[in-house]
């Protein structure tokens, strides 16, 4: 596989020169300065590509070329937005960048409740607590009907113990502080969204109002409708992908559960099968994010990798640990549910790009102001682990010297 790294552009504190030193070959990035819904011009793409190449690296993957909300909920201007998307795709291909990651998650790009959850060894991880997320939904966002919905939600979990989320939320309410409430808004809406070119920005003044307005757009959109809208989008762009040989690879929903009353359609093997079959073009493919998929207790990640490898155009190597109550955290890259060693065996082909994802925050990363989940030392450590795994697999493939007669 090609060793790539998610880099956030010229303002990223982690420089390309640093990445060369740690064995990175390809860069995963986006035009983070272009406002959502505008064309990525050929000039802007070329400029960034040349900057990356001047550092001795190549721009391997776009993550993400964002799909605007109107395409997802099927708004009146979706065709116009799809035309803009196609133009950006053509411009990317003209500059030689032909692997494009995107997602089809309504409103939120990904979600965690805790960005620096302490591990017993002193490092920290991203963490998702259902009770805190439900608290955010019911008492901070104050979404209509949220309490009733959570009362009926069965949290997917490996353990079979009962979980009464509303009782946990009420318990949490007794000890909740304004500081922790503020932190939850920061974690769920600002710090995890601002830097991924999604709907929210670090300097949004009224993020919760904005959030509610986005949720309103999905009134009446269920799973079937969202699937239809994804199919409509894919069918519309496939002719450009055929013409330019672009591989589209959708990122699974993170976490792979329905949240905030919104439909989610890239969570399970059945979901993935659905969109691959709905548009059976090899250019319609998957970003195999082992981390997102392993956060779903119902997902057998290795079986999914075997099934979907032929349509996988990009791999995210990370692994989650699910606690008996369903809450999850990011495990070490050599632990957790995803079995990354087995995945490396399944995915090992020279041209397939992979990147490590969501490394731990360790050894001073926490004071450097990196984007949530995108530490330097933690990711470098994970990258070294994965490089070791890949080197071992390669070594095992080599014919071993025969002993002399
Ligand atoms: C979070 C990432 C996501 C992902 C996008 C792809 O860390 O996995 O932001 O890049 O959803 O479109």
XYZ file of C-alpha atoms and ligand atoms in Angstrom:
417
model
C 0.000 0.000 0.000
C 1.054 3.583 -0.483
C 1.874 5.304 2.825
C -0.055 8.553 3.003
C -0.801 11.160 5.660
C -3.638 13.625 6.148
C -2.152 17.101 5.961
C -4.221 20.229 6.382
C -2.379 22.581 4.029
C 0.233 25.259 4.401
C -1.037 26.294 7.840
C -0.680 22.784 9.235
C 1.869 22.834 12.052
C 3.054 19.471 10.782
C 5.134 20.354 7.739
C 5.794 18.352 4.603
C 9.483 18.279 5.486
C 8.597 16.555 8.769
C 6.483 14.023 6.896
C 9.287 13.093 4.542
C 11.425 12.175 7.522
C 8.922 9.612 8.763
C 8.457 7.655 5.554
C 5.320 9.291 4.169
C 5.012 8.933 0.392
C 1.712 10.514 -0.480
C -0.361 13.394 0.843
C -4.063 13.362 1.598
C -5.468 16.872 1.615
C -8.087 19.295 0.365
C -8.406 22.916 -0.673
C -9.434 23.880 2.824
C -9.730 27.585 2.003
C -12.340 27.233 -0.710
C -15.799 27.903 0.752
C -18.254 25.000 0.692
C -20.077 24.683 -2.581
C -17.591 26.621 -4.731
C -15.559 25.213 -7.614
C -12.016 24.051 -6.944
C -10.215 25.792 -9.780
C -7.483 24.135 -11.760
C -5.048 26.918 -10.793
C -5.627 26.492 -7.054
C -5.274 22.720 -7.346
C -2.087 23.061 -9.390
C -0.570 25.487 -6.935
C -1.077 23.120 -4.010
C 0.042 20.106 -6.031
C 3.273 21.859 -6.990
C 3.869 22.887 -3.385
C 3.518 19.249 -2.308
C 5.738 18.016 -5.132
C 8.415 20.596 -4.343
C 8.732 18.839 -0.977
C 9.362 15.509 -2.705
C 5.875 14.102 -2.099
C 2.779 13.570 -4.220
C -0.826 14.593 -3.714
C -2.382 11.126 -3.700
C -5.891 11.555 -2.348
C -8.417 14.327 -1.863
C -10.077 14.174 1.522
C -12.642 15.554 1.212
C -14.289 17.113 -1.755
C -17.319 18.028 0.353
C -20.817 17.121 -0.780
C -22.984 20.056 0.256
C -26.126 19.523 2.306
C -28.450 20.392 -0.568
C -27.179 17.350 -2.495
C -27.719 15.181 0.568
C -31.273 16.270 1.413
C -32.212 16.898 -2.228
C -32.699 20.674 -2.140
C -33.868 22.795 -5.069
C -30.318 23.750 -6.073
C -28.828 20.265 -5.944
C -28.324 20.005 -9.709
C -26.409 23.228 -9.712
C -24.238 21.959 -6.837
C -23.668 18.683 -8.667
C -22.462 20.629 -11.718
C -19.974 22.459 -9.476
C -18.851 19.127 -8.055
C -18.297 17.743 -11.550
C -16.259 20.755 -12.519
C -14.039 20.327 -9.470
C -13.604 16.640 -10.344
C -12.537 17.495 -13.883
C -10.054 20.048 -12.571
C -8.603 17.558 -10.092
C -8.202 14.909 -12.780
C -6.553 17.410 -15.120
C -3.922 17.884 -12.402
C -3.530 14.126 -11.995
C -5.396 13.678 -8.677
C -7.800 10.835 -9.153
C -8.784 9.424 -5.775
C -11.536 11.418 -4.085
C -12.871 10.736 -0.598
C -16.203 12.260 0.490
C -18.968 11.449 2.912
C -22.734 11.347 2.830
C -23.382 12.043 6.520
C -26.073 14.637 7.097
C -24.992 17.761 9.032
C -22.149 16.336 11.142
C -18.983 15.005 9.530
C -18.022 12.899 12.549
C -18.766 12.997 16.261
C -17.026 12.446 19.600
C -17.869 13.621 23.111
C -14.330 13.657 24.480
C -11.177 14.568 22.578
C -8.628 13.973 25.315
C -9.909 10.968 27.196
C -7.089 9.765 29.450
C -5.568 6.315 29.006
C -3.976 4.631 32.001
C -0.507 4.983 30.410
C -0.705 8.793 30.324
C -1.618 9.275 26.657
C -5.139 10.225 25.614
C -7.702 9.244 23.006
C -10.918 10.287 21.362
C -13.979 8.885 23.097
C -17.713 8.594 22.486
C -20.132 8.398 25.395
C -23.760 7.751 24.490
C -25.016 9.291 27.722
C -23.114 12.524 27.133
C -24.182 12.649 23.512
C -27.820 12.112 24.553
C -27.390 14.852 27.174
C -26.133 17.207 24.465
C -29.090 16.315 22.250
C -31.758 16.649 24.955
C -30.502 19.478 27.158
C -28.106 21.553 25.076
C -29.413 21.271 21.542
C -32.944 20.762 22.944
C -33.996 18.908 19.828
C -37.734 18.303 19.628
C -38.606 14.706 20.488
C -35.017 13.853 21.485
C -35.902 12.522 24.947
C -38.580 10.174 23.586
C -36.212 8.960 20.877
C -33.392 8.207 23.303
C -35.911 6.400 25.521
C -36.485 3.982 22.631
C -32.920 3.716 21.375
C -31.163 0.402 21.879
C -27.457 1.128 22.092
C -25.509 -1.400 20.014
C -23.111 -3.040 22.445
C -21.181 -6.244 22.931
C -22.430 -6.795 26.499
C -26.005 -7.918 27.089
C -26.591 -5.850 30.223
C -29.550 -3.463 30.156
C -28.712 0.167 29.511
C -31.147 2.867 30.534
C -29.795 5.921 28.746
C -32.399 8.310 30.133
C -31.552 7.307 33.701
C -27.869 7.929 32.914
C -28.671 11.296 31.373
C -30.683 12.307 34.453
C -27.795 11.226 36.660
C -25.392 13.236 34.531
C -27.613 16.269 34.826
C -27.092 16.330 38.586
C -23.371 16.851 38.210
C -23.223 18.751 34.899
C -21.397 22.069 34.970
C -21.588 24.978 32.511
C -17.919 24.294 31.689
C -18.614 20.697 30.705
C -21.660 21.806 28.696
C -19.485 24.287 26.861
C -16.900 21.586 26.260
C -19.522 19.271 24.778
C -20.558 21.958 22.284
C -16.907 22.546 21.434
C -16.231 18.831 20.994
C -19.329 17.916 19.044
C -19.830 21.024 16.915
C -16.665 23.076 16.742
C -13.380 21.265 17.296
C -14.276 18.147 15.334
C -16.008 19.970 12.476
C -14.217 23.265 11.986
C -11.096 21.878 10.349
C -12.651 19.264 8.067
C -14.263 21.863 5.762
C -17.712 20.935 6.962
C -20.688 23.057 7.891
C -19.216 24.666 10.996
C -16.318 27.000 11.542
C -14.187 27.689 14.586
C -15.470 31.280 14.688
C -19.192 30.569 14.366
C -20.953 32.853 16.805
C -24.155 30.896 17.272
C -23.258 27.301 16.435
C -26.325 25.792 18.078
C -28.771 27.915 16.081
C -26.888 27.023 12.939
C -27.012 23.382 13.955
C -30.792 23.496 14.453
C -31.268 25.147 11.058
C -29.287 22.319 9.412
C -31.340 19.684 11.212
C -34.558 21.307 9.966
C -33.467 20.730 6.392
C -33.782 16.989 6.978
C -37.383 17.112 8.154
C -39.080 14.204 6.384
C -35.868 12.715 4.931
C -35.631 9.081 5.946
C -33.085 6.391 5.157
C -34.764 5.429 1.868
C -34.831 9.021 0.671
C -31.221 9.658 1.673
C -30.198 6.510 -0.215
C -32.057 7.726 -3.277
C -30.280 11.079 -3.019
C -26.891 9.363 -2.802
C -27.730 7.253 -5.850
C -28.867 10.353 -7.733
C -25.573 12.085 -6.924
C -23.442 9.091 -7.881
C -25.282 8.493 -11.140
C -24.842 12.136 -12.032
C -21.086 12.187 -11.453
C -20.137 8.723 -12.788
C -19.866 9.868 -16.437
C -17.194 12.385 -15.354
C -15.436 9.717 -13.289
C -15.437 7.373 -16.293
C -14.160 10.080 -18.590
C -11.403 11.178 -16.185
C -10.725 7.816 -14.467
C -11.547 9.150 -11.005
C -12.170 6.792 -8.121
C -14.781 8.084 -5.703
C -14.604 6.587 -2.223
C -17.258 7.338 0.340
C -16.230 7.484 3.984
C -18.375 5.414 6.359
C -20.525 7.191 8.928
C -18.583 7.955 12.067
C -19.874 6.746 14.462
C -21.839 4.162 12.506
C -25.122 4.811 14.313
C -28.158 6.957 13.568
C -27.846 10.158 15.599
C -29.914 13.285 16.180
C -32.895 11.829 14.359
C -30.905 11.873 11.114
C -30.717 8.919 8.746
C -27.291 7.327 8.240
C -26.648 5.095 5.266
C -22.995 3.957 5.270
C -22.837 2.042 8.568
C -23.059 -1.683 7.903
C -22.154 -4.341 5.328
C -25.722 -4.205 4.070
C -25.463 -0.422 3.562
C -22.188 -0.711 1.672
C -23.534 -3.505 -0.514
C -26.534 -1.313 -1.256
C -24.710 1.711 -2.628
C -22.125 -0.390 -4.487
C -24.897 -2.358 -6.204
C -27.129 0.663 -6.752
C -24.418 2.219 -8.926
C -22.366 -0.749 -10.119
C -19.477 1.210 -11.583
C -15.936 0.405 -10.363
C -15.367 4.151 -9.939
C -18.038 4.140 -7.250
C -16.090 2.793 -4.303
C -15.364 2.896 -0.624
C -12.931 4.443 1.815
C -12.450 1.474 4.106
C -12.258 3.334 7.421
C -11.538 0.475 9.797
C -11.971 2.817 12.756
C -15.467 3.985 11.905
C -16.619 0.490 11.007
C -15.119 -1.103 14.114
C -17.087 1.315 16.322
C -20.240 -0.563 15.247
C -20.681 -3.637 17.449
C -22.585 -5.359 14.619
C -19.728 -4.988 12.107
C -17.302 -7.847 11.435
C -14.531 -5.636 10.089
C -12.321 -8.377 8.659
C -15.216 -10.031 6.822
C -16.209 -6.632 5.442
C -12.660 -5.958 4.270
C -12.622 -9.283 2.409
C -15.946 -8.579 0.789
C -15.321 -4.965 -0.179
C -11.593 -4.971 -0.998
C -12.226 -5.002 -4.767
C -14.169 -1.736 -4.529
C -11.933 -0.122 -1.884
C -9.909 2.792 -3.243
C -8.546 4.213 0.014
C -7.935 2.738 3.475
C -7.983 4.365 6.918
C -6.114 2.277 9.427
C -7.333 2.689 12.990
C -9.165 0.508 15.423
C -11.846 1.041 18.073
C -12.521 -0.634 21.374
C -16.177 -0.906 22.386
C -16.936 -1.092 26.104
C -19.622 -3.530 27.314
C -22.135 -0.649 27.530
C -21.514 0.408 23.891
C -19.385 3.526 24.496
C -16.240 3.395 22.434
C -12.733 4.755 22.284
C -9.878 4.503 19.825
C -7.668 1.551 20.621
C -3.997 1.194 19.849
C -3.366 0.491 16.164
C -2.230 -2.988 17.174
C -5.281 -3.668 19.344
C -9.041 -3.169 19.339
C -11.707 -4.731 17.136
C -10.342 -3.944 13.698
C -7.424 -6.412 13.472
C -5.255 -4.103 11.397
C -2.650 -6.815 10.789
C -5.248 -8.922 9.002
C -6.507 -5.864 7.136
C -2.995 -5.095 5.909
C -2.846 -8.618 4.491
C -6.178 -8.162 2.747
C -5.463 -4.733 1.335
C -1.789 -5.063 0.459
C -1.483 -3.891 -3.143
C 1.149 -1.371 -4.188
C -1.072 1.398 -5.510
C -3.744 1.421 -2.815
C -3.232 4.439 -0.532
C -3.690 4.085 3.218
C -3.298 6.557 6.028
C -3.283 6.070 9.750
C -6.094 7.872 11.452
C -6.791 9.370 14.859
C -3.572 8.604 16.603
C -3.260 8.961 20.329
C -2.314 12.284 21.824
C 1.000 11.660 23.554
C 4.363 12.985 24.718
C 3.413 16.669 24.482
C 1.073 16.511 21.465
C -1.639 17.947 23.705
C 0.068 21.325 24.003
C 0.727 21.802 20.287
C -2.775 22.755 19.158
C -3.134 20.033 16.529
C -6.549 19.229 15.084
C -8.568 16.790 17.171
C -7.514 13.234 16.379
C -4.620 14.422 14.223
C -1.704 14.550 16.640
C 1.835 14.335 15.311
C 3.647 11.986 17.675
C 0.623 9.747 18.210
C 0.049 9.367 14.491
C 3.738 8.957 13.800
C 3.841 6.153 16.363
C 0.843 4.494 14.681
C 2.417 4.983 11.254
C 5.602 3.292 12.450
C 3.567 0.379 13.781
C 1.797 -0.013 10.447
C 5.054 0.285 8.510
C 6.415 -2.519 10.682
C 3.400 -4.696 9.960
C 3.668 -4.078 6.215
C 7.405 -4.786 6.201
C 6.837 -8.044 8.084
C 4.171 -9.159 5.650
C 6.440 -8.406 2.733
C 9.253 -10.322 4.358
C 7.008 -13.321 4.908
C 6.150 -13.373 1.220
C 9.787 -13.575 0.157
C 11.116 -17.054 -0.627
C 13.362 -17.996 2.288
C 16.907 -19.065 1.421
C 17.237 -22.828 1.243
C 19.780 -24.338 3.638
C 22.939 -25.486 1.880
C 22.969 -29.227 1.111
C -12.416 12.495 10.746
C -12.489 12.021 9.380
C -13.610 12.644 8.587
C -13.482 12.250 7.135
C -14.587 12.763 6.277
C -14.469 12.249 4.870
O -11.440 12.347 11.342
O -12.515 10.660 9.332
O -13.552 14.024 8.714
O -12.328 12.799 6.627
O -15.803 12.412 6.784
O -15.373 12.932 4.080
